[in-house]
Amino acid sequence: MNLIKTKPTVSYFSLGTAIATPETTNVKVCSNTGTSYILPPLPGNLRESNVTVIDVSWSRRNVSSDKWTVVLHWHHSNGCHMSTNSWAFGTRIQCSSEGKLIVDLIEGRHPGTFAHYLVEGRLSDSCHVHHFYKVEFIECKHGLHLNKYSLE
């Protein structure tokens, strides 16, 4: 797995006034064949606290529109329920026992393309979290590989 996490950025949506939306964590992944990446349900700042995830839904934004499609729902007591029909050929998804999204790409992706994910979770302290992940596929040249970054 060759990936690296970059610093989160805050996105804004403007409809008369600027309203802050949940943060986006940017992840860069080598675009070559056989790439895999793992996205955790909690961003780093929340994982360092004492809260745990009770359940989480992972959605992926369709490339041709802004429509979000739920790809899996995880609950701590009964594991994952996946909707694999929303994934392209050559992609396999899995879910870890902690609700992490695991994406295995059998085929490579074009450099400069993106995958967008929305995670919505319910936490042990009764709070809810919404977080975006933006995965950018980049070309790794001349034997250069991104540092392994486990996002754990």
Coordinates of N, CA and C in Angstrom, one line a residue:
M1 N 0.8 -1.2 0.0 CA 0.0 0.0 0.0 C 0.9 1.2 0.0
N2 N 0.8 2.1 -1.0 CA 1.6 3.3 -1.1 C 0.7 4.5 -1.0
L3 N 0.6 5.1 0.1 CA -0.2 6.3 0.3 C 0.4 7.2 1.3
I4 N -0.1 8.5 1.3 CA 0.4 9.5 2.2 C -0.7 10.4 2.5
K5 N -0.9 10.8 3.8 CA -1.9 11.7 4.2 C -1.4 13.1 4.2
T6 N -2.1 14.0 3.7 CA -1.7 15.4 3.7 C -2.6 16.2 4.7
K7 N -2.2 17.4 5.0 CA -2.9 18.2 6.0 C -4.4 18.4 5.7
P8 N -5.3 18.2 6.6 CA -6.7 18.5 6.4 C -7.0 19.9 6.0
T9 N -7.9 20.2 5.1 CA -8.3 21.5 4.8 C -9.8 21.7 5.1
V10 N -10.2 22.9 5.3 CA -11.6 23.2 5.6 C -12.2 23.7 4.3
S11 N -13.4 23.1 3.9 CA -14.1 23.6 2.7 C -15.2 24.5 3.1
Y12 N -15.6 25.4 2.2 CA -16.6 26.3 2.5 C -17.7 26.3 1.3
F13 N -18.9 26.4 1.7 CA -20.0 26.5 0.7 C -20.7 27.8 0.9
S14 N -20.9 28.5 -0.2 CA -21.4 29.9 -0.2 C -22.8 29.9 -0.7
L15 N -23.7 30.4 0.1 CA -25.1 30.6 -0.3 C -25.5 31.9 0.3
G16 N -25.0 33.0 -0.1 CA -25.2 34.3 0.5 C -24.1 34.6 1.5
T17 N -23.9 33.6 2.4 CA -22.8 33.8 3.4 C -22.0 32.5 3.4
A18 N -20.8 32.6 3.9 CA -19.9 31.4 3.9 C -20.3 30.6 5.2
I19 N -20.5 29.3 5.0 CA -20.8 28.4 6.1 C -19.7 27.3 6.1
A20 N -19.1 27.0 7.2 CA -18.1 26.0 7.3 C -18.7 24.6 7.2
T21 N -18.1 23.8 6.4 CA -18.5 22.4 6.3 C -17.5 21.5 7.0
P22 N -17.8 20.2 7.2 CA -16.8 19.4 7.8 C -15.4 19.4 7.0
E23 N -14.4 19.1 7.8 CA -13.0 19.1 7.2 C -12.9 18.0 6.1
T24 N -12.0 18.2 5.2 CA -11.6 17.2 4.2 C -10.2 16.7 4.5
T25 N -10.0 15.4 4.6 CA -8.6 14.9 4.7 C -8.2 14.5 3.3
N26 N -7.1 15.0 2.8 CA -6.6 14.7 1.5 C -5.6 13.6 1.6
V27 N -5.7 12.6 0.7 CA -4.9 11.4 0.7 C -4.4 11.2 -0.7
K28 N -3.1 11.0 -0.9 CA -2.5 10.8 -2.2 C -2.1 9.3 -2.3
V29 N -2.5 8.7 -3.4 CA -2.3 7.3 -3.6 C -1.6 7.1 -5.0
C30 N -0.6 6.2 -5.1 CA 0.0 5.9 -6.4 C -1.0 5.3 -7.3
S31 N -1.0 5.7 -8.6 CA -2.1 5.3 -9.5 C -1.8 4.0 -10.2
N32 N -0.7 3.3 -9.8 CA -0.3 2.1 -10.5 C -1.3 0.9 -10.2
T33 N -1.2 -0.2 -10.9 CA -2.1 -1.3 -10.7 C -1.7 -2.0 -9.4
G34 N -2.7 -2.5 -8.7 CA -2.5 -3.2 -7.5 C -2.4 -2.3 -6.2
T35 N -2.9 -1.1 -6.3 CA -2.8 -0.2 -5.2 C -4.0 -0.4 -4.3
S36 N -3.7 -0.3 -3.0 CA -4.8 -0.4 -2.0 C -4.7 0.8 -1.0
Y37 N -5.8 1.2 -0.4 CA -5.7 2.2 0.6 C -6.8 1.9 1.7
I38 N -6.5 2.4 2.9 CA -7.4 2.3 4.0 C -7.8 3.6 4.5
L39 N -9.1 3.9 4.8 CA -9.6 5.1 5.3 C -10.3 4.8 6.7
P40 N -9.8 5.5 7.7 CA -10.4 5.2 9.1 C -11.7 6.0 9.2
P41 N -12.7 5.5 10.1 CA -13.9 6.3 10.3 C -13.7 7.5 11.1
L42 N -12.7 7.6 11.9 CA -12.5 8.8 12.7 C -11.2 9.6 12.2
P43 N -11.3 10.9 12.0 CA -10.1 11.6 11.7 C -9.1 11.6 12.9
G44 N -7.8 11.9 12.6 CA -6.8 11.8 13.6 C -7.1 12.4 14.9
N45 N -7.6 13.7 14.9 CA -7.8 14.4 16.1 C -8.9 13.7 17.0
L46 N -9.9 13.0 16.4 CA -10.9 12.3 17.2 C -10.4 11.0 17.7
R47 N -9.5 10.3 16.9 CA -9.0 9.0 17.3 C -8.1 9.1 18.5
E48 N -7.5 10.3 18.7 CA -6.7 10.5 19.9 C -7.5 10.7 21.2
S49 N -8.8 10.9 21.1 CA -9.6 11.1 22.3 C -10.1 9.7 22.7
N50 N -10.9 9.7 23.8 CA -11.4 8.5 24.3 C -12.7 8.0 23.7
V51 N -13.2 8.7 22.7 CA -14.5 8.2 22.0 C -14.2 7.1 21.1
T52 N -15.2 6.2 20.9 CA -15.2 5.1 20.0 C -16.4 5.2 19.0
V53 N -16.3 4.5 17.9 CA -17.3 4.6 16.9 C -18.3 3.5 17.3
I54 N -19.6 3.8 17.3 CA -20.7 2.9 17.5 C -21.2 2.3 16.1
D55 N -21.4 3.2 15.2 CA -21.7 2.8 13.8 C -21.3 3.9 12.9
V56 N -21.1 3.5 11.6 CA -20.6 4.4 10.6 C -21.1 4.0 9.2
S57 N -21.4 5.0 8.4 CA -21.8 4.8 7.0 C -20.8 5.4 6.1
W58 N -20.3 4.7 5.1 CA -19.4 5.2 4.1 C -20.1 5.4 2.8
S59 N -20.0 6.6 2.2 CA -20.6 6.9 0.9 C -19.5 7.4 0.0
R60 N -19.8 7.1 -1.3 CA -18.8 7.6 -2.4 C -19.5 8.4 -3.4
R61 N -18.9 9.5 -3.7 CA -19.5 10.4 -4.7 C -19.3 9.9 -6.1
N62 N -20.4 9.9 -6.9 CA -20.3 9.4 -8.3 C -19.5 10.4 -9.1
V63 N -18.6 9.9 -10.0 CA -17.7 10.7 -10.8 C -18.5 11.7 -11.7
S64 N -19.6 11.3 -12.2 CA -20.4 12.1 -13.2 C -21.4 13.1 -12.6
S65 N -21.5 13.0 -11.2 CA -22.5 13.9 -10.6 C -22.1 14.1 -9.2
D66 N -22.9 14.9 -8.4 CA -22.6 15.1 -7.0 C -23.4 14.2 -6.1
K67 N -24.0 13.1 -6.7 CA -24.8 12.2 -6.0 C -23.9 11.3 -5.1
W68 N -24.3 11.1 -3.9 CA -23.5 10.2 -3.0 C -24.2 8.8 -2.9
T69 N -23.4 7.7 -3.0 CA -24.0 6.4 -2.9 C -23.4 5.7 -1.7
V70 N -24.2 5.1 -0.8 CA -23.8 4.4 0.3 C -23.1 3.1 -0.2
V71 N -21.9 2.9 0.3 CA -21.2 1.7 -0.2 C -21.1 0.6 1.0
L72 N -21.1 1.1 2.2 CA -21.2 0.1 3.3 C -21.7 0.8 4.6
H73 N -22.3 0.0 5.4 CA -22.7 0.5 6.7 C -22.1 -0.5 7.7
W74 N -21.4 0.0 8.8 CA -20.8 -0.8 9.8 C -21.4 -0.5 11.1
H75 N -21.7 -1.5 11.9 CA -22.2 -1.4 13.3 C -21.3 -2.3 14.1
H76 N -20.9 -1.9 15.3 CA -20.0 -2.6 16.1 C -20.5 -4.0 16.5
S77 N -21.8 -4.2 16.6 CA -22.3 -5.5 17.1 C -22.6 -6.5 15.9
N78 N -22.7 -6.0 14.7 CA -23.0 -7.0 13.6 C -22.2 -6.7 12.3
G79 N -21.1 -6.0 12.4 CA -20.2 -5.9 11.3 C -20.7 -5.0 10.2
C80 N -20.3 -5.4 8.9 CA -20.5 -4.6 7.7 C -21.6 -5.1 6.9
H81 N -22.4 -4.2 6.3 CA -23.3 -4.5 5.2 C -22.9 -3.7 4.0
M82 N -22.5 -4.4 2.9 CA -21.9 -3.7 1.8 C -22.8 -3.7 0.6
S83 N -22.7 -2.6 -0.2 CA -23.4 -2.5 -1.5 C -22.4 -2.4 -2.6
T84 N -21.9 -3.6 -3.0 CA -20.8 -3.7 -4.0 C -21.2 -3.3 -5.4
N85 N -22.5 -3.2 -5.7 CA -22.9 -2.9 -7.1 C -22.6 -1.5 -7.4
S86 N -22.2 -0.7 -6.5 CA -21.9 0.7 -6.8 C -20.4 1.0 -7.1
W87 N -19.6 -0.1 -7.3 CA -18.2 0.0 -7.5 C -17.8 -0.5 -8.9
A88 N -16.8 0.2 -9.4 CA -16.4 -0.1 -10.8 C -15.7 -1.5 -10.8
F89 N -15.6 -2.1 -12.0 CA -14.9 -3.3 -12.2 C -13.5 -3.1 -11.9
G90 N -12.9 -4.1 -11.3 CA -11.5 -4.0 -10.9 C -11.2 -3.4 -9.5
T91 N -12.3 -3.1 -8.8 CA -12.2 -2.6 -7.4 C -12.9 -3.5 -6.5
R92 N -12.3 -3.8 -5.3 CA -12.8 -4.6 -4.3 C -12.8 -3.8 -3.0
I93 N -14.0 -3.8 -2.3 CA -14.0 -3.1 -1.0 C -14.2 -4.1 0.1
Q94 N -13.6 -3.7 1.2 CA -13.7 -4.5 2.5 C -14.0 -3.6 3.6
C95 N -14.3 -4.1 4.7 CA -14.5 -3.4 5.9 C -13.8 -4.0 7.1
S96 N -13.0 -3.3 7.9 CA -12.3 -3.9 9.0 C -13.3 -4.0 10.2
S97 N -12.8 -4.6 11.2 CA -13.6 -4.8 12.4 C -13.8 -3.5 13.2
E98 N -13.1 -2.5 12.8 CA -13.3 -1.1 13.4 C -14.1 -0.2 12.5
G99 N -14.6 -0.7 11.4 CA -15.3 0.2 10.5 C -14.5 1.0 9.5
K100 N -13.2 0.6 9.3 CA -12.4 1.2 8.3 C -12.8 0.8 6.9
L101 N -12.7 1.7 6.0 CA -13.0 1.3 4.6 C -11.7 0.9 3.9
I102 N -11.7 -0.3 3.4 CA -10.5 -0.8 2.7 C -10.8 -1.0 1.2
V103 N -10.0 -0.3 0.4 CA -10.2 -0.3 -1.1 C -9.0 -0.9 -1.7
D104 N -9.3 -2.0 -2.5 CA -8.2 -2.7 -3.2 C -8.5 -2.5 -4.7
L105 N -7.6 -1.9 -5.4 CA -7.7 -1.6 -6.8 C -6.9 -2.6 -7.6
I106 N -7.6 -3.5 -8.3 CA -6.9 -4.5 -9.1 C -6.3 -3.8 -10.4
E107 N -7.0 -2.8 -10.9 CA -6.6 -2.1 -12.1 C -6.1 -0.7 -11.6
G108 N -5.1 -0.1 -12.3 CA -4.7 1.2 -12.0 C -5.7 2.3 -12.2
R109 N -5.4 3.5 -11.8 CA -6.3 4.6 -12.0 C -5.5 5.7 -12.7
H110 N -6.1 6.5 -13.5 CA -5.4 7.6 -14.2 C -4.9 8.6 -13.2
P111 N -3.6 9.0 -13.4 CA -3.1 10.1 -12.5 C -3.9 11.4 -12.7
G112 N -4.1 12.0 -11.6 CA -4.9 13.3 -11.6 C -6.4 13.1 -11.3
T113 N -6.9 11.8 -11.2 CA -8.3 11.6 -10.9 C -8.4 11.4 -9.4
F114 N -9.7 11.5 -9.0 CA -10.0 11.6 -7.5 C -11.1 10.6 -7.2
A115 N -11.1 10.2 -5.9 CA -12.2 9.5 -5.4 C -12.6 10.3 -4.1
H116 N -13.9 10.5 -4.0 CA -14.4 11.3 -2.8 C -15.3 10.4 -1.9
Y117 N -15.1 10.5 -0.6 CA -15.8 9.7 0.3 C -16.4 10.6 1.4
L118 N -17.5 10.2 1.9 CA -18.1 10.8 3.1 C -18.3 9.8 4.1
V119 N -17.8 10.0 5.3 CA -18.1 9.1 6.4 C -19.0 9.8 7.4
E120 N -20.0 9.1 7.9 CA -21.0 9.6 8.9 C -21.0 8.6 10.0
G121 N -20.6 9.1 11.2 CA -20.5 8.1 12.3 C -21.2 8.6 13.5
R122 N -21.7 7.6 14.3 CA -22.2 7.9 15.7 C -21.2 7.4 16.7
L123 N -20.9 8.3 17.6 CA -19.8 8.0 18.6 C -20.4 7.6 20.0
S124 N -19.5 7.0 20.8 CA -19.8 6.6 22.1 C -20.3 7.7 23.0
D125 N -19.9 8.9 22.7 CA -20.3 10.0 23.6 C -21.6 10.7 23.1
S126 N -22.4 10.0 22.3 CA -23.6 10.4 21.7 C -23.5 11.5 20.6
C127 N -22.3 11.8 20.2 CA -22.1 12.8 19.1 C -22.1 12.1 17.8
H128 N -22.3 12.9 16.8 CA -22.2 12.5 15.4 C -21.1 13.2 14.7
V129 N -20.4 12.5 13.8 CA -19.3 13.1 13.0 C -19.6 12.9 11.5
H130 N -19.3 14.0 10.8 CA -19.3 13.9 9.3 C -17.9 14.3 8.8
H131 N -17.3 13.6 8.0 CA -16.0 13.9 7.5 C -15.8 13.4 6.1
F132 N -15.1 14.2 5.3 CA -14.8 13.9 3.9 C -13.4 13.5 3.7
Y133 N -13.2 12.5 2.8 CA -11.9 12.1 2.3 C -11.8 12.3 0.8
K134 N -10.7 12.9 0.4 CA -10.4 13.1 -1.0 C -9.2 12.4 -1.4
V135 N -9.3 11.3 -2.2 CA -8.2 10.5 -2.5 C -7.8 10.9 -3.9
E136 N -6.5 11.3 -4.1 CA -6.0 11.7 -5.4 C -5.0 10.7 -5.9
F137 N -5.2 10.2 -7.1 CA -4.3 9.2 -7.7 C -3.2 9.9 -8.4
I138 N -2.0 9.7 -8.0 CA -0.8 10.4 -8.6 C 0.1 9.4 -9.2
E139 N 0.9 9.8 -10.2 CA 1.9 8.9 -10.8 C 3.2 8.9 -10.0
C140 N 3.7 7.7 -9.7 CA 4.9 7.6 -8.9 C 6.0 7.1 -9.9
K141 N 6.9 8.0 -10.3 CA 7.9 7.7 -11.3 C 9.3 7.3 -10.8
H142 N 10.0 6.7 -11.6 CA 11.5 6.4 -11.4 C 11.7 5.7 -10.1
G143 N 10.8 4.7 -9.8 CA 11.0 3.9 -8.6 C 10.6 4.7 -7.3
L144 N 10.1 5.9 -7.5 CA 9.6 6.6 -6.3 C 8.3 6.1 -5.8
H145 N 8.3 5.8 -4.5 CA 7.0 5.4 -3.9 C 6.7 6.3 -2.7
L146 N 5.5 6.5 -2.5 CA 5.1 7.4 -1.4 C 5.4 6.6 -0.1
N147 N 5.7 7.4 0.9 CA 5.9 6.7 2.2 C 4.6 6.0 2.6
K148 N 4.8 4.9 3.2 CA 3.6 4.2 3.8 C 3.1 5.0 4.9
Y149 N 1.8 5.3 4.9 CA 1.2 6.0 5.9 C -0.1 5.2 6.3
S150 N -0.2 4.7 7.4 CA -1.2 3.7 7.8 C -2.5 4.4 8.1
L151 N -2.6 5.7 8.3 CA -3.8 6.4 8.7 C -4.4 5.7 9.9
E152 N -3.6 5.1 10.8 CA -4.1 4.5 12.0 C -3.6 5.2 13.2

